């Protein structure tokens, strides 16, 4: 690791994708959003050092929870975000971050880890919580810190409306519950629809020429256009806190505008029923 630079925030530059920042644990600002029947909890916070980031969450994985154990061997899909950097900082335990085929095992001592735009990546809890991968100093031995992983996930602000934000994560986590808890079969078009609306695209093998450009085009064509024609919504009102923002995003596509009209019609009918009563 390069020598530490003595700055006010104790920032240390790490190889290529990383830098560390010593931060206090922020105060929670909103009601938690649980998933996997409580095995994963995501709390919306204000980032203690960069409050203008597009989003910031405190995420907790309960590693011994039955729902988390059931999917422990399955890694989430590789993906990338063209318009935003993401940042990960472990508060407790250990977290695996895979970037371009290389796995990093992060602990609290590693500080903040930067995920640049366009990089193929995914996050998950390491299968071997007590192992000796790079970066696990201070968390070996299978102690209390191995029972859960707590980390801060945040993202760069951007003028792009289709981006990672709370509207996206509310719907994505809720859909994962439908699949992993309720047993619904995963639908690739639904995933691509949600990802495209969150400025995210499923990665293709890197040996394919122009793989990222092709992947992004597929996300738009299949997720936004074909998905919209077939009735796939990127956002659902029952899963969304800021439905007005979700409608603004869907109104950007002629193939998804009908979903906002449908919800407006439902709301109009509900108001008519209330007025009659």
PDB file of N, CA and C in Angstrom, residues 34-120:
ATOM      1  N   UNK A  34     -36.124  -3.060   5.475  1.00  0.00           N
ATOM      2  CA  UNK A  34     -35.583  -4.415   5.572  1.00  0.00           C
ATOM      3  C   UNK A  34     -35.860  -5.240   4.326  1.00  0.00           C
ATOM      4  N   UNK A  35     -35.010  -6.211   4.061  1.00  0.00           N
ATOM      5  CA  UNK A  35     -35.249  -7.170   2.992  1.00  0.00           C
ATOM      6  C   UNK A  35     -34.721  -8.520   3.439  1.00  0.00           C
ATOM      7  N   UNK A  36     -35.019  -9.565   2.658  1.00  0.00           N
ATOM      8  CA  UNK A  36     -34.642 -10.934   3.030  1.00  0.00           C
ATOM      9  C   UNK A  36     -35.148 -11.261   4.438  1.00  0.00           C
ATOM     10  N   UNK A  37     -36.393 -10.849   4.720  1.00  0.00           N
ATOM     11  CA  UNK A  37     -37.035 -11.095   6.012  1.00  0.00           C
ATOM     12  C   UNK A  37     -36.177 -10.614   7.176  1.00  0.00           C
ATOM     13  N   UNK A  38     -35.555  -9.480   7.003  1.00  0.00           N
ATOM     14  CA  UNK A  38     -34.731  -8.898   8.062  1.00  0.00           C
ATOM     15  C   UNK A  38     -33.276  -9.281   7.995  1.00  0.00           C
ATOM     16  N   UNK A  39     -32.900 -10.148   7.071  1.00  0.00           N
ATOM     17  CA  UNK A  39     -31.499 -10.553   6.949  1.00  0.00           C
ATOM     18  C   UNK A  39     -30.605  -9.441   6.432  1.00  0.00           C
ATOM     19  N   UNK A  40     -31.193  -8.551   5.664  1.00  0.00           N
ATOM     20  CA  UNK A  40     -30.470  -7.375   5.158  1.00  0.00           C
ATOM     21  C   UNK A  40     -31.283  -6.140   5.494  1.00  0.00           C
ATOM     22  N   UNK A  41     -30.663  -5.177   6.130  1.00  0.00           N
ATOM     23  CA  UNK A  41     -31.344  -3.937   6.479  1.00  0.00           C
ATOM     24  C   UNK A  41     -30.607  -2.761   5.864  1.00  0.00           C
ATOM     25  N   UNK A  42     -31.356  -1.887   5.220  1.00  0.00           N
ATOM     26  CA  UNK A  42     -30.789  -0.694   4.596  1.00  0.00           C
ATOM     27  C   UNK A  42     -31.416   0.531   5.216  1.00  0.00           C
ATOM     28  N   UNK A  43     -30.599   1.381   5.806  1.00  0.00           N
ATOM     29  CA  UNK A  43     -31.081   2.608   6.437  1.00  0.00           C
ATOM     30  C   UNK A  43     -30.591   3.813   5.641  1.00  0.00           C
ATOM     31  N   UNK A  44     -31.488   4.711   5.345  1.00  0.00           N
ATOM     32  CA  UNK A  44     -31.132   5.925   4.618  1.00  0.00           C
ATOM     33  C   UNK A  44     -30.482   6.903   5.586  1.00  0.00           C
ATOM     34  N   UNK A  45     -29.312   7.400   5.227  1.00  0.00           N
ATOM     35  CA  UNK A  45     -28.577   8.318   6.090  1.00  0.00           C
ATOM     36  C   UNK A  45     -28.127   9.535   5.282  1.00  0.00           C
ATOM     37  N   UNK A  46     -27.636  10.528   5.972  1.00  0.00           N
ATOM     38  CA  UNK A  46     -26.928  11.635   5.347  1.00  0.00           C
ATOM     39  C   UNK A  46     -25.442  11.384   5.525  1.00  0.00           C
ATOM     40  N   UNK A  47     -24.706  11.375   4.409  1.00  0.00           N
ATOM     41  CA  UNK A  47     -23.289  11.075   4.507  1.00  0.00           C
ATOM     42  C   UNK A  47     -22.601  12.107   5.388  1.00  0.00           C
ATOM     43  N   UNK A  48     -21.797  11.670   6.361  1.00  0.00           N
ATOM     44  CA  UNK A  48     -21.223  12.600   7.341  1.00  0.00           C
ATOM     45  C   UNK A  48     -20.200  13.568   6.767  1.00  0.00           C
ATOM     46  N   UNK A  49     -19.569  13.201   5.648  1.00  0.00           N
ATOM     47  CA  UNK A  49     -18.547  14.068   5.061  1.00  0.00           C
ATOM     48  C   UNK A  49     -18.983  14.667   3.726  1.00  0.00           C
ATOM     49  N   UNK A  50     -19.790  13.916   2.971  1.00  0.00           N
ATOM     50  CA  UNK A  50     -20.230  14.376   1.657  1.00  0.00           C
ATOM     51  C   UNK A  50     -21.761  14.358   1.604  1.00  0.00           C
ATOM     52  N   UNK A  51     -22.419  15.313   2.248  1.00  0.00           N
ATOM     53  CA  UNK A  51     -23.885  15.301   2.342  1.00  0.00           C
ATOM     54  C   UNK A  51     -24.601  15.504   1.014  1.00  0.00           C
ATOM     55  N   UNK A  52     -23.901  15.957  -0.028  1.00  0.00           N
ATOM     56  CA  UNK A  52     -24.547  16.198  -1.315  1.00  0.00           C
ATOM     57  C   UNK A  52     -24.520  14.980  -2.233  1.00  0.00           C
ATOM     58  N   UNK A  53     -24.033  13.852  -1.751  1.00  0.00           N
ATOM     59  CA  UNK A  53     -24.060  12.651  -2.582  1.00  0.00           C
ATOM     60  C   UNK A  53     -25.501  12.261  -2.895  1.00  0.00           C
ATOM     61  N   UNK A  54     -25.679  11.619  -4.036  1.00  0.00           N
ATOM     62  CA  UNK A  54     -27.023  11.293  -4.506  1.00  0.00           C
ATOM     63  C   UNK A  54     -27.765  10.382  -3.544  1.00  0.00           C
ATOM     64  N   UNK A  55     -27.054   9.530  -2.849  1.00  0.00           N
ATOM     65  CA  UNK A  55     -27.656   8.653  -1.847  1.00  0.00           C
ATOM     66  C   UNK A  55     -26.567   8.206  -0.884  1.00  0.00           C
ATOM     67  N   UNK A  56     -26.990   7.799   0.296  1.00  0.00           N
ATOM     68  CA  UNK A  56     -26.081   7.199   1.275  1.00  0.00           C
ATOM     69  C   UNK A  56     -26.909   6.276   2.161  1.00  0.00           C
ATOM     70  N   UNK A  57     -26.440   5.048   2.344  1.00  0.00           N
ATOM     71  CA  UNK A  57     -27.158   4.056   3.145  1.00  0.00           C
ATOM     72  C   UNK A  57     -26.198   3.357   4.094  1.00  0.00           C
ATOM     73  N   UNK A  58     -26.725   2.998   5.239  1.00  0.00           N
ATOM     74  CA  UNK A  58     -26.030   2.070   6.124  1.00  0.00           C
ATOM     75  C   UNK A  58     -26.670   0.703   5.906  1.00  0.00           C
ATOM     76  N   UNK A  59     -25.885  -0.224   5.384  1.00  0.00           N
ATOM     77  CA  UNK A  59     -26.391  -1.554   5.034  1.00  0.00           C
ATOM     78  C   UNK A  59     -25.840  -2.578   6.020  1.00  0.00           C
ATOM     79  N   UNK A  60     -26.714  -3.439   6.514  1.00  0.00           N
ATOM     80  CA  UNK A  60     -26.307  -4.486   7.456  1.00  0.00           C
ATOM     81  C   UNK A  60     -26.685  -5.852   6.898  1.00  0.00           C
ATOM     82  N   UNK A  61     -25.696  -6.744   6.777  1.00  0.00           N
ATOM     83  CA  UNK A  61     -25.925  -8.142   6.433  1.00  0.00           C
ATOM     84  C   UNK A  61     -25.819  -8.963   7.716  1.00  0.00           C
ATOM     85  N   UNK A  62     -26.876  -9.668   8.092  1.00  0.00           N
ATOM     86  CA  UNK A  62     -26.808 -10.620   9.200  1.00  0.00           C
ATOM     87  C   UNK A  62     -26.387 -11.961   8.608  1.00  0.00           C
ATOM     88  N   UNK A  63     -25.123 -12.302   8.773  1.00  0.00           N
ATOM     89  CA  UNK A  63     -24.523 -13.401   8.020  1.00  0.00           C
ATOM     90  C   UNK A  63     -25.057 -14.772   8.396  1.00  0.00           C
ATOM     91  N   UNK A  64     -25.605 -14.914   9.615  1.00  0.00           N
ATOM     92  CA  UNK A  64     -26.157 -16.198  10.039  1.00  0.00           C
ATOM     93  C   UNK A  64     -27.667 -16.284   9.847  1.00  0.00           C
ATOM     94  N   UNK A  65     -28.259 -15.251   9.267  1.00  0.00           N
ATOM     95  CA  UNK A  65     -29.701 -15.264   9.021  1.00  0.00           C
ATOM     96  C   UNK A  65     -30.014 -16.317   7.949  1.00  0.00           C
ATOM     97  N   UNK A  66     -31.068 -17.119   8.126  1.00  0.00           N
ATOM     98  CA  UNK A  66     -31.371 -18.192   7.157  1.00  0.00           C
ATOM     99  C   UNK A  66     -31.500 -17.715   5.722  1.00  0.00           C
ATOM    100  N   UNK A  67     -32.118 -16.542   5.525  1.00  0.00           N
ATOM    101  CA  UNK A  67     -32.291 -16.047   4.164  1.00  0.00           C
ATOM    102  C   UNK A  67     -30.965 -15.621   3.536  1.00  0.00           C
ATOM    103  N   UNK A  68     -30.076 -15.081   4.336  1.00  0.00           N
ATOM    104  CA  UNK A  68     -28.761 -14.683   3.838  1.00  0.00           C
ATOM    105  C   UNK A  68     -27.911 -15.914   3.558  1.00  0.00           C
ATOM    106  N   UNK A  69     -27.978 -16.901   4.454  1.00  0.00           N
ATOM    107  CA  UNK A  69     -27.229 -18.144   4.243  1.00  0.00           C
ATOM    108  C   UNK A  69     -27.697 -18.867   2.983  1.00  0.00           C
ATOM    109  N   UNK A  70     -28.999 -18.772   2.690  1.00  0.00           N
ATOM    110  CA  UNK A  70     -29.558 -19.498   1.545  1.00  0.00           C
ATOM    111  C   UNK A  70     -29.006 -18.991   0.217  1.00  0.00           C
ATOM    112  N   UNK A  71     -28.606 -17.711   0.178  1.00  0.00           N
ATOM    113  CA  UNK A  71     -28.094 -17.146  -1.080  1.00  0.00           C
ATOM    114  C   UNK A  71     -26.607 -16.830  -0.996  1.00  0.00           C
ATOM    115  N   UNK A  72     -25.950 -17.325   0.064  1.00  0.00           N
ATOM    116  CA  UNK A  72     -24.546 -16.970   0.287  1.00  0.00           C
ATOM    117  C   UNK A  72     -23.646 -17.402  -0.864  1.00  0.00           C
ATOM    118  N   UNK A  73     -23.979 -18.516  -1.500  1.00  0.00           N
ATOM    119  CA  UNK A  73     -23.134 -19.025  -2.576  1.00  0.00           C
ATOM    120  C   UNK A  73     -23.405 -18.341  -3.913  1.00  0.00           C
ATOM    121  N   UNK A  74     -24.451 -17.515  -3.971  1.00  0.00           N
ATOM    122  CA  UNK A  74     -24.810 -16.849  -5.221  1.00  0.00           C
ATOM    123  C   UNK A  74     -24.330 -15.398  -5.194  1.00  0.00           C
ATOM    124  N   UNK A  75     -23.458 -15.052  -6.105  1.00  0.00           N
ATOM    125  CA  UNK A  75     -23.010 -13.675  -6.198  1.00  0.00           C
ATOM    126  C   UNK A  75     -24.021 -12.859  -7.000  1.00  0.00           C
ATOM    127  N   UNK A  76     -24.198 -11.589  -6.659  1.00  0.00           N
ATOM    128  CA  UNK A  76     -25.074 -10.739  -7.471  1.00  0.00           C
ATOM    129  C   UNK A  76     -24.478 -10.533  -8.860  1.00  0.00           C
ATOM    130  N   UNK A  77     -25.267 -10.076  -9.812  1.00  0.00           N
ATOM    131  CA  UNK A  77     -24.752  -9.940 -11.179  1.00  0.00           C
ATOM    132  C   UNK A  77     -23.714  -8.823 -11.301  1.00  0.00           C
ATOM    133  N   UNK A  78     -22.713  -9.050 -12.124  1.00  0.00           N
ATOM    134  CA  UNK A  78     -21.770  -7.985 -12.464  1.00  0.00           C
ATOM    135  C   UNK A  78     -22.510  -6.905 -13.244  1.00  0.00           C
ATOM    136  N   UNK A  79     -22.203  -5.661 -12.942  1.00  0.00           N
ATOM    137  CA  UNK A  79     -22.884  -4.552 -13.604  1.00  0.00           C
ATOM    138  C   UNK A  79     -22.000  -3.316 -13.559  1.00  0.00           C
ATOM    139  N   UNK A  80     -22.440  -2.260 -14.219  1.00  0.00           N
ATOM    140  CA  UNK A  80     -21.689  -1.002 -14.190  1.00  0.00           C
ATOM    141  C   UNK A  80     -22.653   0.175 -14.265  1.00  0.00           C
ATOM    142  N   UNK A  81     -22.163   1.347 -13.861  1.00  0.00           N
ATOM    143  CA  UNK A  81     -22.932   2.584 -13.875  1.00  0.00           C
ATOM    144  C   UNK A  81     -22.161   3.618 -14.700  1.00  0.00           C
ATOM    145  N   UNK A  82     -22.657   4.010 -15.857  1.00  0.00           N
ATOM    146  CA  UNK A  82     -21.904   4.959 -16.688  1.00  0.00           C
ATOM    147  C   UNK A  82     -21.770   6.353 -16.078  1.00  0.00           C
ATOM    148  N   UNK A  83     -22.755   6.788 -15.295  1.00  0.00           N
ATOM    149  CA  UNK A  83     -22.818   8.199 -14.909  1.00  0.00           C
ATOM    150  C   UNK A  83     -22.436   8.478 -13.463  1.00  0.00           C
ATOM    151  N   UNK A  84     -22.196   7.456 -12.680  1.00  0.00           N
ATOM    152  CA  UNK A  84     -21.953   7.672 -11.254  1.00  0.00           C
ATOM    153  C   UNK A  84     -20.800   6.824 -10.738  1.00  0.00           C
ATOM    154  N   UNK A  85     -20.046   7.412  -9.823  1.00  0.00           N
ATOM    155  CA  UNK A  85     -19.140   6.635  -8.993  1.00  0.00           C
ATOM    156  C   UNK A  85     -19.913   6.175  -7.757  1.00  0.00           C
ATOM    157  N   UNK A  86     -19.562   4.991  -7.261  1.00  0.00           N
ATOM    158  CA  UNK A  86     -20.099   4.504  -6.000  1.00  0.00           C
ATOM    159  C   UNK A  86     -18.971   4.442  -4.984  1.00  0.00           C
ATOM    160  N   UNK A  87     -19.346   4.490  -3.702  1.00  0.00           N
ATOM    161  CA  UNK A  87     -18.355   4.456  -2.634  1.00  0.00           C
ATOM    162  C   UNK A  87     -18.833   3.490  -1.556  1.00  0.00           C
ATOM    163  N   UNK A  88     -17.894   2.682  -1.069  1.00  0.00           N
ATOM    164  CA  UNK A  88     -18.202   1.687  -0.050  1.00  0.00           C
ATOM    165  C   UNK A  88     -17.248   1.872   1.118  1.00  0.00           C
ATOM    166  N   UNK A  89     -17.776   1.866   2.334  1.00  0.00           N
ATOM    167  CA  UNK A  89     -16.928   1.933   3.525  1.00  0.00           C
ATOM    168  C   UNK A  89     -17.456   0.971   4.579  1.00  0.00           C
ATOM    169  N   UNK A  90     -16.637   0.000   4.941  1.00  0.00           N
ATOM    170  CA  UNK A  90     -17.029  -0.998   5.938  1.00  0.00           C
ATOM    171  C   UNK A  90     -16.928  -0.402   7.331  1.00  0.00           C
ATOM    172  N   UNK A  91     -17.975  -0.598   8.117  1.00  0.00           N
ATOM    173  CA  UNK A  91     -18.016  -0.144   9.508  1.00  0.00           C
ATOM    174  C   UNK A  91     -17.733  -1.299  10.464  1.00  0.00           C
ATOM    175  N   UNK A  92     -18.225  -2.475  10.090  1.00  0.00           N
ATOM    176  CA  UNK A  92     -18.041  -3.662  10.937  1.00  0.00           C
ATOM    177  C   UNK A  92     -17.995  -4.904  10.058  1.00  0.00           C
ATOM    178  N   UNK A  93     -17.137  -5.856  10.403  1.00  0.00           N
ATOM    179  CA  UNK A  93     -17.035  -7.097   9.653  1.00  0.00           C
ATOM    180  C   UNK A  93     -16.222  -6.946   8.387  1.00  0.00           C
ATOM    181  N   UNK A  94     -16.575  -7.734   7.373  1.00  0.00           N
ATOM    182  CA  UNK A  94     -15.804  -7.781   6.131  1.00  0.00           C
ATOM    183  C   UNK A  94     -16.762  -7.821   4.951  1.00  0.00           C
ATOM    184  N   UNK A  95     -16.371  -7.190   3.855  1.00  0.00           N
ATOM    185  CA  UNK A  95     -17.195  -7.133   2.658  1.00  0.00           C
ATOM    186  C   UNK A  95     -16.317  -7.411   1.444  1.00  0.00           C
ATOM    187  N   UNK A  96     -16.832  -8.229   0.521  1.00  0.00           N
ATOM    188  CA  UNK A  96     -16.116  -8.498  -0.721  1.00  0.00           C
ATOM    189  C   UNK A  96     -16.598  -7.552  -1.808  1.00  0.00           C
ATOM    190  N   UNK A  97     -15.649  -6.969  -2.514  1.00  0.00           N
ATOM    191  CA  UNK A  97     -15.940  -6.116  -3.662  1.00  0.00           C
ATOM    192  C   UNK A  97     -15.143  -6.656  -4.841  1.00  0.00           C
ATOM    193  N   UNK A  98     -15.835  -7.033  -5.890  1.00  0.00           N
ATOM    194  CA  UNK A  98     -15.170  -7.529  -7.093  1.00  0.00           C
ATOM    195  C   UNK A  98     -15.204  -6.458  -8.173  1.00  0.00           C
ATOM    196  N   UNK A  99     -14.054  -6.117  -8.705  1.00  0.00           N
ATOM    197  CA  UNK A  99     -13.944  -5.134  -9.782  1.00  0.00           C
ATOM    198  C   UNK A  99     -13.101  -5.719 -10.904  1.00  0.00           C
ATOM    199  N   UNK A 100     -13.670  -5.776 -12.090  1.00  0.00           N
ATOM    200  CA  UNK A 100     -12.962  -6.262 -13.279  1.00  0.00           C
ATOM    201  C   UNK A 100     -12.267  -7.595 -13.011  1.00  0.00           C
ATOM    202  N   UNK A 101     -12.957  -8.489 -12.302  1.00  0.00           N
ATOM    203  CA  UNK A 101     -12.441  -9.825 -12.051  1.00  0.00           C
ATOM    204  C   UNK A 101     -11.541  -9.970 -10.843  1.00  0.00           C
ATOM    205  N   UNK A 102     -11.209  -8.856 -10.173  1.00  0.00           N
ATOM    206  CA  UNK A 102     -10.344  -8.920  -8.996  1.00  0.00           C
ATOM    207  C   UNK A 102     -11.174  -8.684  -7.737  1.00  0.00           C
ATOM    208  N   UNK A 103     -10.985  -9.544  -6.754  1.00  0.00           N
ATOM    209  CA  UNK A 103     -11.735  -9.436  -5.506  1.00  0.00           C
ATOM    210  C   UNK A 103     -10.925  -8.730  -4.428  1.00  0.00           C
ATOM    211  N   UNK A 104     -11.542  -7.769  -3.783  1.00  0.00           N
ATOM    212  CA  UNK A 104     -10.959  -7.084  -2.628  1.00  0.00           C
ATOM    213  C   UNK A 104     -11.799  -7.437  -1.410  1.00  0.00           C
ATOM    214  N   UNK A 105     -11.151  -7.788  -0.306  1.00  0.00           N
ATOM    215  CA  UNK A 105     -11.837  -8.027   0.956  1.00  0.00           C
ATOM    216  C   UNK A 105     -11.609  -6.805   1.838  1.00  0.00           C
ATOM    217  N   UNK A 106     -12.669  -6.075   2.106  1.00  0.00           N
ATOM    218  CA  UNK A 106     -12.563  -4.812   2.825  1.00  0.00           C
ATOM    219  C   UNK A 106     -12.948  -4.960   4.287  1.00  0.00           C
ATOM    220  N   UNK A 107     -12.261  -4.221   5.147  1.00  0.00           N
ATOM    221  CA  UNK A 107     -12.597  -4.118   6.562  1.00  0.00           C
ATOM    222  C   UNK A 107     -12.650  -2.633   6.917  1.00  0.00           C
ATOM    223  N   UNK A 108     -12.952  -2.350   8.172  1.00  0.00           N
ATOM    224  CA  UNK A 108     -13.027  -0.966   8.625  1.00  0.00           C
ATOM    225  C   UNK A 108     -11.715  -0.225   8.379  1.00  0.00           C
ATOM    226  N   UNK A 109     -10.587  -0.923   8.535  1.00  0.00           N
ATOM    227  CA  UNK A 109      -9.280  -0.287   8.394  1.00  0.00           C
ATOM    228  C   UNK A 109      -9.020   0.205   6.966  1.00  0.00           C
ATOM    229  N   UNK A 110      -9.748  -0.300   5.986  1.00  0.00           N
ATOM    230  CA  UNK A 110      -9.528   0.091   4.598  1.00  0.00           C
ATOM    231  C   UNK A 110     -10.193   1.408   4.234  1.00  0.00           C
ATOM    232  N   UNK A 111     -11.050   1.932   5.104  1.00  0.00           N
ATOM    233  CA  UNK A 111     -11.692   3.201   4.816  1.00  0.00           C
ATOM    234  C   UNK A 111     -12.626   3.114   3.618  1.00  0.00           C
ATOM    235  N   UNK A 112     -12.723   4.205   2.869  1.00  0.00           N
ATOM    236  CA  UNK A 112     -13.663   4.272   1.760  1.00  0.00           C
ATOM    237  C   UNK A 112     -13.044   3.728   0.472  1.00  0.00           C
ATOM    238  N   UNK A 113     -13.827   2.921  -0.230  1.00  0.00           N
ATOM    239  CA  UNK A 113     -13.396   2.259  -1.457  1.00  0.00           C
ATOM    240  C   UNK A 113     -14.198   2.856  -2.609  1.00  0.00           C
ATOM    241  N   UNK A 114     -13.524   3.334  -3.637  1.00  0.00           N
ATOM    242  CA  UNK A 114     -14.194   4.011  -4.753  1.00  0.00           C
ATOM    243  C   UNK A 114     -14.416   3.064  -5.931  1.00  0.00           C
ATOM    244  N   UNK A 115     -15.617   3.088  -6.472  1.00  0.00           N
ATOM    245  CA  UNK A 115     -15.977   2.315  -7.655  1.00  0.00           C
ATOM    246  C   UNK A 115     -16.224   3.299  -8.795  1.00  0.00           C
ATOM    247  N   UNK A 116     -15.278   3.455  -9.710  1.00  0.00           N
ATOM    248  CA  UNK A 116     -15.432   4.442 -10.788  1.00  0.00           C
ATOM    249  C   UNK A 116     -16.584   4.093 -11.719  1.00  0.00           C
ATOM    250  N   UNK A 117     -17.092   5.101 -12.417  1.00  0.00           N
ATOM    251  CA  UNK A 117     -18.092   4.848 -13.431  1.00  0.00           C
ATOM    252  C   UNK A 117     -17.553   3.916 -14.510  1.00  0.00           C
ATOM    253  N   UNK A 118     -18.429   3.104 -15.072  1.00  0.00           N
ATOM    254  CA  UNK A 118     -18.144   2.168 -16.146  1.00  0.00           C
ATOM    255  C   UNK A 118     -17.397   0.919 -15.702  1.00  0.00           C
ATOM    256  N   UNK A 119     -16.958   0.807 -14.442  1.00  0.00           N
ATOM    257  CA  UNK A 119     -16.243  -0.408 -14.030  1.00  0.00           C
ATOM    258  C   UNK A 119     -17.242  -1.526 -13.739  1.00  0.00           C
ATOM    259  N   UNK A 120     -16.913  -2.745 -14.162  1.00  0.00           N
ATOM    260  CA  UNK A 120     -17.741  -3.916 -13.879  1.00  0.00           C
ATOM    261  C   UNK A 120     -17.488  -4.348 -12.439  1.00  0.00           C
TER     262      UNK A 120
END
